[in-house]
PDB file of C-alpha atoms in Angstrom:
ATOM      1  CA  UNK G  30      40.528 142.047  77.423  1.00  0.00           C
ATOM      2  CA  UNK G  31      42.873 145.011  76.922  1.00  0.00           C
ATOM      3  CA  UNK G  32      41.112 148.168  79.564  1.00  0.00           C
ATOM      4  CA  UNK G  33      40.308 150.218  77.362  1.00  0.00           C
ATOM      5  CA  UNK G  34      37.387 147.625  75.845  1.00  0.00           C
ATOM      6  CA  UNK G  35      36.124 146.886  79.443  1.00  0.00           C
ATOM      7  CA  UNK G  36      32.192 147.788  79.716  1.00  0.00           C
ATOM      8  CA  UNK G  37      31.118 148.377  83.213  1.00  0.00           C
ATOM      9  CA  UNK G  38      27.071 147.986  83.540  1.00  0.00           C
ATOM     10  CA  UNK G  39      26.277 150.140  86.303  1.00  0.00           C
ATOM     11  CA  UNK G  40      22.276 149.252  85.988  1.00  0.00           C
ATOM     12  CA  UNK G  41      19.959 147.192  84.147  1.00  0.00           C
ATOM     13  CA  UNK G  42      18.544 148.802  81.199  1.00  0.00           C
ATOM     14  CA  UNK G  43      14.888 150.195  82.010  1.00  0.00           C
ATOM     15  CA  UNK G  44      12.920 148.745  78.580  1.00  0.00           C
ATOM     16  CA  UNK G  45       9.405 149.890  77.170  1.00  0.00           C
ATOM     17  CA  UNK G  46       8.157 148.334  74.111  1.00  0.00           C
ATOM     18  CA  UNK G  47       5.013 149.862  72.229  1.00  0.00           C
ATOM     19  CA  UNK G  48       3.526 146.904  71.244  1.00  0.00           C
ATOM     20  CA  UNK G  49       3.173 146.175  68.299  1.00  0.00           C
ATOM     21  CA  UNK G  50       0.477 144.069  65.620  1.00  0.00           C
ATOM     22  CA  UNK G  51       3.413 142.759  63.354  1.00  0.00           C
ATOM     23  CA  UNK G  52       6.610 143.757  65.048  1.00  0.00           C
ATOM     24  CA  UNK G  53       6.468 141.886  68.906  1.00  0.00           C
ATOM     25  CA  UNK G  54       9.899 142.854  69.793  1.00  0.00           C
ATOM     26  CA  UNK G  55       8.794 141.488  73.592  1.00  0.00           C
ATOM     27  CA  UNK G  56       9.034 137.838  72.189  1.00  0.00           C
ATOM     28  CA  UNK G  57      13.116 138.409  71.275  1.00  0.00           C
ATOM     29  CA  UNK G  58      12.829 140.284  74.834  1.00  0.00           C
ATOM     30  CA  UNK G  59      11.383 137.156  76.781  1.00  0.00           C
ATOM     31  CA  UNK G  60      13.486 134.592  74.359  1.00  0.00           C
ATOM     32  CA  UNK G  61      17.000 136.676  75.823  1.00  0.00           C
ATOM     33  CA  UNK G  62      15.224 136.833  79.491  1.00  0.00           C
ATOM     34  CA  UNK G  63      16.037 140.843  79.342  1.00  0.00           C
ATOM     35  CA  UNK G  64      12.939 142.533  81.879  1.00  0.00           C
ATOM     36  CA  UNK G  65      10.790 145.174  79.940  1.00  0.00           C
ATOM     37  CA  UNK G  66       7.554 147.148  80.346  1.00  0.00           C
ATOM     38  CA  UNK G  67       5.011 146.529  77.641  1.00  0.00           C
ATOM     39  CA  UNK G  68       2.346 149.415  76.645  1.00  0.00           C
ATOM     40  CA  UNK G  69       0.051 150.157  73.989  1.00  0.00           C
ATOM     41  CA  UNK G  70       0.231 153.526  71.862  1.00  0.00           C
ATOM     42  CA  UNK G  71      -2.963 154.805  73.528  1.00  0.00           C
ATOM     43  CA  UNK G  72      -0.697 154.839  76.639  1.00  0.00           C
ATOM     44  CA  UNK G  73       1.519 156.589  75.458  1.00  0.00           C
ATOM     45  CA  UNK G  74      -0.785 159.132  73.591  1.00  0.00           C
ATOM     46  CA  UNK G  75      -2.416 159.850  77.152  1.00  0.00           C
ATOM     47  CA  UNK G  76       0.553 159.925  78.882  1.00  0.00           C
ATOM     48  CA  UNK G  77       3.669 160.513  76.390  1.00  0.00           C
ATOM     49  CA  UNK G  78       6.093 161.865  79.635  1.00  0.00           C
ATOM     50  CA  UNK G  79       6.000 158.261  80.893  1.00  0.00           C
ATOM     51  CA  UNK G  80       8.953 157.508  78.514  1.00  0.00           C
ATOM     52  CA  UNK G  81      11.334 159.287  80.178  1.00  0.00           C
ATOM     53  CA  UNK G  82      11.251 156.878  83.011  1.00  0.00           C
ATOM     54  CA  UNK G  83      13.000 155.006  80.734  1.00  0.00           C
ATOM     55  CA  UNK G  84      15.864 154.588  78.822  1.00  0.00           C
ATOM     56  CA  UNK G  85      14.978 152.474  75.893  1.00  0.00           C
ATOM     57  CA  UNK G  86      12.288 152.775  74.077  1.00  0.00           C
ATOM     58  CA  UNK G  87      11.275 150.348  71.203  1.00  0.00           C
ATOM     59  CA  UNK G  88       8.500 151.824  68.851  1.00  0.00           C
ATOM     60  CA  UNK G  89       7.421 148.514  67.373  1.00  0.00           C
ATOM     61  CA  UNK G  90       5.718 148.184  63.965  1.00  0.00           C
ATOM     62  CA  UNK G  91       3.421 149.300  62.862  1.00  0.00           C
ATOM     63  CA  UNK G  92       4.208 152.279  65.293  1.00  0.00           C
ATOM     64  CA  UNK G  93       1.988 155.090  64.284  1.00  0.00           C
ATOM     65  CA  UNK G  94       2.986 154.825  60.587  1.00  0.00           C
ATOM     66  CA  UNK G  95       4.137 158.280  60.029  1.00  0.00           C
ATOM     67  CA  UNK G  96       1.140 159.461  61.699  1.00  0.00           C
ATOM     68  CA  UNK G  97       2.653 160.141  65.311  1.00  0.00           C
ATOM     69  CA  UNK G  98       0.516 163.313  67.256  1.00  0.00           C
ATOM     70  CA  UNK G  99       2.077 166.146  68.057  1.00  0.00           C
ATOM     71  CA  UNK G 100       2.933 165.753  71.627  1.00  0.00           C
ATOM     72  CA  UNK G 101       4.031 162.275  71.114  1.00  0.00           C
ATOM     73  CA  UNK G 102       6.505 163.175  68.450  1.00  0.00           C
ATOM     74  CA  UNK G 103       7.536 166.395  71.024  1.00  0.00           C
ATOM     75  CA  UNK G 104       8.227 163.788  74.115  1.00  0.00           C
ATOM     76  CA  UNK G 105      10.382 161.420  71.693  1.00  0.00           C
ATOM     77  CA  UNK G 106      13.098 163.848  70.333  1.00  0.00           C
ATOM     78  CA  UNK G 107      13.199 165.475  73.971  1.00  0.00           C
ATOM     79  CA  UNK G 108      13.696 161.911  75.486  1.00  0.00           C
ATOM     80  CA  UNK G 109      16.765 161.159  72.668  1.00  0.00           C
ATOM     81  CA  UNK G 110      17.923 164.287  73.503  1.00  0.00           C
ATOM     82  CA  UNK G 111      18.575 164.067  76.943  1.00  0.00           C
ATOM     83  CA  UNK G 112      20.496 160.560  76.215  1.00  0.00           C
ATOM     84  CA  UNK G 113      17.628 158.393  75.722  1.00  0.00           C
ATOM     85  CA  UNK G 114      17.519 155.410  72.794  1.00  0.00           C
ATOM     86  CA  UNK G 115      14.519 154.544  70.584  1.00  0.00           C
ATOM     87  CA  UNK G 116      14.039 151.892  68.344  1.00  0.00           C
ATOM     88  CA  UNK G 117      11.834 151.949  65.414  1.00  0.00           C
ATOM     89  CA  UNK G 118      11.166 148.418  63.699  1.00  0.00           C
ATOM     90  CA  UNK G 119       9.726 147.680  60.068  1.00  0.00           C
ATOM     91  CA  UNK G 120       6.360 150.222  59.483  1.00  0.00           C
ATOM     92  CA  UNK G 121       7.516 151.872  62.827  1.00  0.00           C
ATOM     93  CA  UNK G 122      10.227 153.517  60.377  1.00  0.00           C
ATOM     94  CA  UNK G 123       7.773 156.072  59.100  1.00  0.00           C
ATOM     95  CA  UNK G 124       7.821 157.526  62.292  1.00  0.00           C
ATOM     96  CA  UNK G 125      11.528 157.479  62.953  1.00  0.00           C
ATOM     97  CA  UNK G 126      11.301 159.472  59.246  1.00  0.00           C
ATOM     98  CA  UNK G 127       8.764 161.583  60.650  1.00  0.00           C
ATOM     99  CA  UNK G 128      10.265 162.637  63.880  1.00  0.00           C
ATOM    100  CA  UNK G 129      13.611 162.616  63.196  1.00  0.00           C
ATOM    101  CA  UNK G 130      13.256 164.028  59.381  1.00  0.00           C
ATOM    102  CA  UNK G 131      16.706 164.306  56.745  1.00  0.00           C
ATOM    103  CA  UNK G 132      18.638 161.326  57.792  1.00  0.00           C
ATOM    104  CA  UNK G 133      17.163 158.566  56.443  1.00  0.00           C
ATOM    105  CA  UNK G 134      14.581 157.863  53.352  1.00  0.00           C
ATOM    106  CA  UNK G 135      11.719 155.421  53.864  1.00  0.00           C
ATOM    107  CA  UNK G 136      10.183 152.975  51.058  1.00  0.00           C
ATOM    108  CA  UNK G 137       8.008 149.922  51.171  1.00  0.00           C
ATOM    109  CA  UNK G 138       9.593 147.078  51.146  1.00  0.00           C
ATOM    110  CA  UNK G 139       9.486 143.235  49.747  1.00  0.00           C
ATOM    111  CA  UNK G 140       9.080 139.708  51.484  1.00  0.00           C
ATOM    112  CA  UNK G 141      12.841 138.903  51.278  1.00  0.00           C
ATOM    113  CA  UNK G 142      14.981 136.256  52.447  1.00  0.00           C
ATOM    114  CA  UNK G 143      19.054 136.665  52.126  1.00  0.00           C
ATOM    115  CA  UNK G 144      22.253 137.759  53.493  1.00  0.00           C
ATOM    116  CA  UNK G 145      22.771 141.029  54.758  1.00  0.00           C
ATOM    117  CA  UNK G 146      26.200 142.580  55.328  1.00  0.00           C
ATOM    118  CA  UNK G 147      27.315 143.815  58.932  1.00  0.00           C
ATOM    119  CA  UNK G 148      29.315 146.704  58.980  1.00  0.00           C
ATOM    120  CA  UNK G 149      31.613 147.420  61.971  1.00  0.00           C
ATOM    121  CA  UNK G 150      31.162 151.218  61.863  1.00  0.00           C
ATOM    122  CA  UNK G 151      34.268 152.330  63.461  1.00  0.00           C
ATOM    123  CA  UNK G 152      35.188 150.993  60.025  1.00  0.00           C
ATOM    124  CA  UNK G 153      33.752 153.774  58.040  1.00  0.00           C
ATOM    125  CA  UNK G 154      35.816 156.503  59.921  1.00  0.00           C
ATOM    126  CA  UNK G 155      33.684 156.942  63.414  1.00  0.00           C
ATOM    127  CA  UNK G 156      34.930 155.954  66.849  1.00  0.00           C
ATOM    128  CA  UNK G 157      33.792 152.754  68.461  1.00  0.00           C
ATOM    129  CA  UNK G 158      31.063 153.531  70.250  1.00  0.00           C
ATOM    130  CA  UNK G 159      29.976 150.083  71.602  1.00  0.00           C
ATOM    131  CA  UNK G 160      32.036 146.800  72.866  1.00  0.00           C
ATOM    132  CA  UNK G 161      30.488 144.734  70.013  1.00  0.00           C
ATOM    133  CA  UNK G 162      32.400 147.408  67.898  1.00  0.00           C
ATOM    134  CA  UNK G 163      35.774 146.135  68.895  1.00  0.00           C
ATOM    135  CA  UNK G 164      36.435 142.649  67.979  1.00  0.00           C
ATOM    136  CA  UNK G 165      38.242 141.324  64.831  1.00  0.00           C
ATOM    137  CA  UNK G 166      36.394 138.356  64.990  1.00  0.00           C
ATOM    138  CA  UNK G 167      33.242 140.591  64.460  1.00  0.00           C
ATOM    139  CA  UNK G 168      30.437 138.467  61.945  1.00  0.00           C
ATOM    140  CA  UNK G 169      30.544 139.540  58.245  1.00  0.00           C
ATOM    141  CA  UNK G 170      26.902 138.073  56.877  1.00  0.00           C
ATOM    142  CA  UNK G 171      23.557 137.461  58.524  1.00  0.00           C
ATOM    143  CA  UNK G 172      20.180 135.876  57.364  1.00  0.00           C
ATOM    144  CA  UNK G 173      17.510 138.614  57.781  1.00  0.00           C
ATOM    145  CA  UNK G 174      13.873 137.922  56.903  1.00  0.00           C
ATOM    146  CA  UNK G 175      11.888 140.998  55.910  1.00  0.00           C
ATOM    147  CA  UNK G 176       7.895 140.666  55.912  1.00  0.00           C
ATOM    148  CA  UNK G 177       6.477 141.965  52.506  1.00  0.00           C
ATOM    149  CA  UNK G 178       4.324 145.283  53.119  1.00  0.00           C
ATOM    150  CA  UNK G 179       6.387 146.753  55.811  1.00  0.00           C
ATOM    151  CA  UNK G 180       9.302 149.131  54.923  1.00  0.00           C
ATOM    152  CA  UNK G 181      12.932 149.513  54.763  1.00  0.00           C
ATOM    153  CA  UNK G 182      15.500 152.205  53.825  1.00  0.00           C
ATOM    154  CA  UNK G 183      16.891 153.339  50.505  1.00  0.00           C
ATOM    155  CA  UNK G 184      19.042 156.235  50.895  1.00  0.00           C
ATOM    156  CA  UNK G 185      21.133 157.617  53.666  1.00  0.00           C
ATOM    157  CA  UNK G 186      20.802 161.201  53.611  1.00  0.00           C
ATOM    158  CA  UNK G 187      23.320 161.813  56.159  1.00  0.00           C
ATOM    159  CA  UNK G 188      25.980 159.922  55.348  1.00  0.00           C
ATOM    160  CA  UNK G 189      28.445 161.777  57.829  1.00  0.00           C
ATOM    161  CA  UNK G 190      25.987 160.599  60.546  1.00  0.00           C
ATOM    162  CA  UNK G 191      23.995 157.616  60.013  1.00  0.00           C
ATOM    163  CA  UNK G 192      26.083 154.341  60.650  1.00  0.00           C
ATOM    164  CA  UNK G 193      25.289 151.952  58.779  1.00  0.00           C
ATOM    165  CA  UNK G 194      24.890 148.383  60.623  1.00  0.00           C
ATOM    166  CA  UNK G 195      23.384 146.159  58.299  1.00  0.00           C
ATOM    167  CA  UNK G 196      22.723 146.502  53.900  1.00  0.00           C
ATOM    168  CA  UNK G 197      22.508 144.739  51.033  1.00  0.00           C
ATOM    169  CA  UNK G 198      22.855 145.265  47.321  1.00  0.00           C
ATOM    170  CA  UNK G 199      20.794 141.885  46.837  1.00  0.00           C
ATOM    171  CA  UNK G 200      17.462 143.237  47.916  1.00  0.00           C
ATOM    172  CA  UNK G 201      15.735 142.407  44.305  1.00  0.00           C
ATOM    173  CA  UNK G 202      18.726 143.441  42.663  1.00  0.00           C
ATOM    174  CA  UNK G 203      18.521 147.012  44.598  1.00  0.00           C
ATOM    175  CA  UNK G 204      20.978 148.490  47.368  1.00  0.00           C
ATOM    176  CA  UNK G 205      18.689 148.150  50.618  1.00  0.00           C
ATOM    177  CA  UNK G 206      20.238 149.206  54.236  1.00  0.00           C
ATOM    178  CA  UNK G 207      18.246 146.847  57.026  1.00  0.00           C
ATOM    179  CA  UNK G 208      19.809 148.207  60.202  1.00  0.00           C
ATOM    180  CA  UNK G 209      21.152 151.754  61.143  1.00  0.00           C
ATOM    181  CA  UNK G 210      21.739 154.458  64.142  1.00  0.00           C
ATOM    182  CA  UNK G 211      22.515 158.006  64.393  1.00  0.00           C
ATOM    183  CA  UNK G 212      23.586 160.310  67.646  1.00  0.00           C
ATOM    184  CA  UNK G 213      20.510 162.966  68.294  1.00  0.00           C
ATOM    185  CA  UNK G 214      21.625 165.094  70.858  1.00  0.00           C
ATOM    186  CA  UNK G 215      22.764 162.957  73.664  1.00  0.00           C
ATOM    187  CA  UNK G 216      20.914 159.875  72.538  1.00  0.00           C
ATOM    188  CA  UNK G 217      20.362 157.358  69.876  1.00  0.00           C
ATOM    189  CA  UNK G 218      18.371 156.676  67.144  1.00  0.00           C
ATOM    190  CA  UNK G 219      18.090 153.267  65.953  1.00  0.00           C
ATOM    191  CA  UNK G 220      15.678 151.753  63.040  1.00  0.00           C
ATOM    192  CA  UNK G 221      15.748 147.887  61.768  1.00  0.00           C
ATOM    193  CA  UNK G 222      13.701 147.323  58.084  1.00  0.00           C
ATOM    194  CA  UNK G 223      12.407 144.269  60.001  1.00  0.00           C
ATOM    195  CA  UNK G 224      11.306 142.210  63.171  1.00  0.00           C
ATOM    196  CA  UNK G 225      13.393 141.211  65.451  1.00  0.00           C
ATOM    197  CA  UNK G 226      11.102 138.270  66.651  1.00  0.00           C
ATOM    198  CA  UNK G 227      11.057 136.730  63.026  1.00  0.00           C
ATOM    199  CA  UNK G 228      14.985 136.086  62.832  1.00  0.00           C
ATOM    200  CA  UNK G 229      14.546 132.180  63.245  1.00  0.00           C
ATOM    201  CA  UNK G 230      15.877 129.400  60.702  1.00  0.00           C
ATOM    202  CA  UNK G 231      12.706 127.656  59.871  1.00  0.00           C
ATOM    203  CA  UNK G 232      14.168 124.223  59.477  1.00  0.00           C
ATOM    204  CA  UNK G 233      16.181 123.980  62.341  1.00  0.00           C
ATOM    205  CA  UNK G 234      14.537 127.180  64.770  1.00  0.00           C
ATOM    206  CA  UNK G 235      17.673 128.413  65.561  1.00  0.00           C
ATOM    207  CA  UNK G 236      17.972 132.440  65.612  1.00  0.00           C
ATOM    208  CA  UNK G 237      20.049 134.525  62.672  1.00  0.00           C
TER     209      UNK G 237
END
């Protein structure tokens, strides 16, 4: 591997998940053997500064949908800021919209089975800003599942900043993007239009 694409992990990601009802990120979590604290959004509610003894947070679905409190929402885009990540699956998406407001727009969604397209962003003009980002041999199509009365995304309203991961123009014959990120001050913002933990081939139980 050519230096420049080395990765050095200096320390193991420090992981809370806001569990979820329909969205149990933990499950992909245990499945991968990756450590993580697990909390539920009363926790956080109580005691929002707790996140920032972290450094990823995954707001899991149904989140608060769109209905975050104050104080939460305050202790989120400070946390990003300072060079924190959070991840906001399926429902959980009306909060992402919510708290971080203009780059994305939120719709409900479908129960949907089909290929996806992944998009290497570094593709679309931006730097590569991960090591998955670099390979040629990087994957073209995935299999995502999307549970009907959760939500995904319709329209990129920042198109100079939202990368795109993962769309489709198949989604019931509409144009659909599944998986996305944006810079927010130091940090990341990150929303999937699904859950993680239902990505498995029924027939055979292997993972997407």
């Amino acid at each position: 591997i050519p230096p420049d694409q080395l990765f050095f992990i200096e320390k193991p990601t420090r992981i809370l998940v806001i569990q979820g009802i329909w969205g149990h990120t933990e499950v992909t979590l245990d499945w991968m053997k990756i450590p993580y604290t697990l909390v539920n959004r009363s926790t956080i509610e109580t005691n929002p500064s707790i996140i920032h003894e972290y450094d990823l947070i995954v707001d899991d679905c149904p989140g608060w949908g769109g209905a975050i409190p104050s104080h939460v929402a305050a202790n989120f885009t400070t946390f990003v800021s300072h060079g924190g990540e959070i991840i906001f699956t399926d429902i959980a998406l009306l909060d992402l919209a919510q708290v971080f407001p203009g780059y994305v727009n939120v719709i409900g969604n479908l129960e949907w089975t089909g290929n996806v397209s992944i998009h290497n962003p570094p593709l679309t003009g931006f730097p590569a800003e991960f090591p998955s980002q670099y390979p040629t041999t990087f994957p073209k199509t995935t299999k995502i599942y999307t549970m009907g009365g959760g939500n995904i995304v319709d329209t990129i309203l920042k198109a100079n900043e939202v990368r795109v991961l993962m769309d489709t123009s198949q989604y019931a014959g509409a144009n659909r993007t599944l998986a996305f990120y944006f810079p927010y001050g130091d940090g990341l913002v990150e929303g999937f239009a699904y859950h993680p933990q239902e990505q498995i081939e029924e027939i055979t139980g292997d993972p997407y």
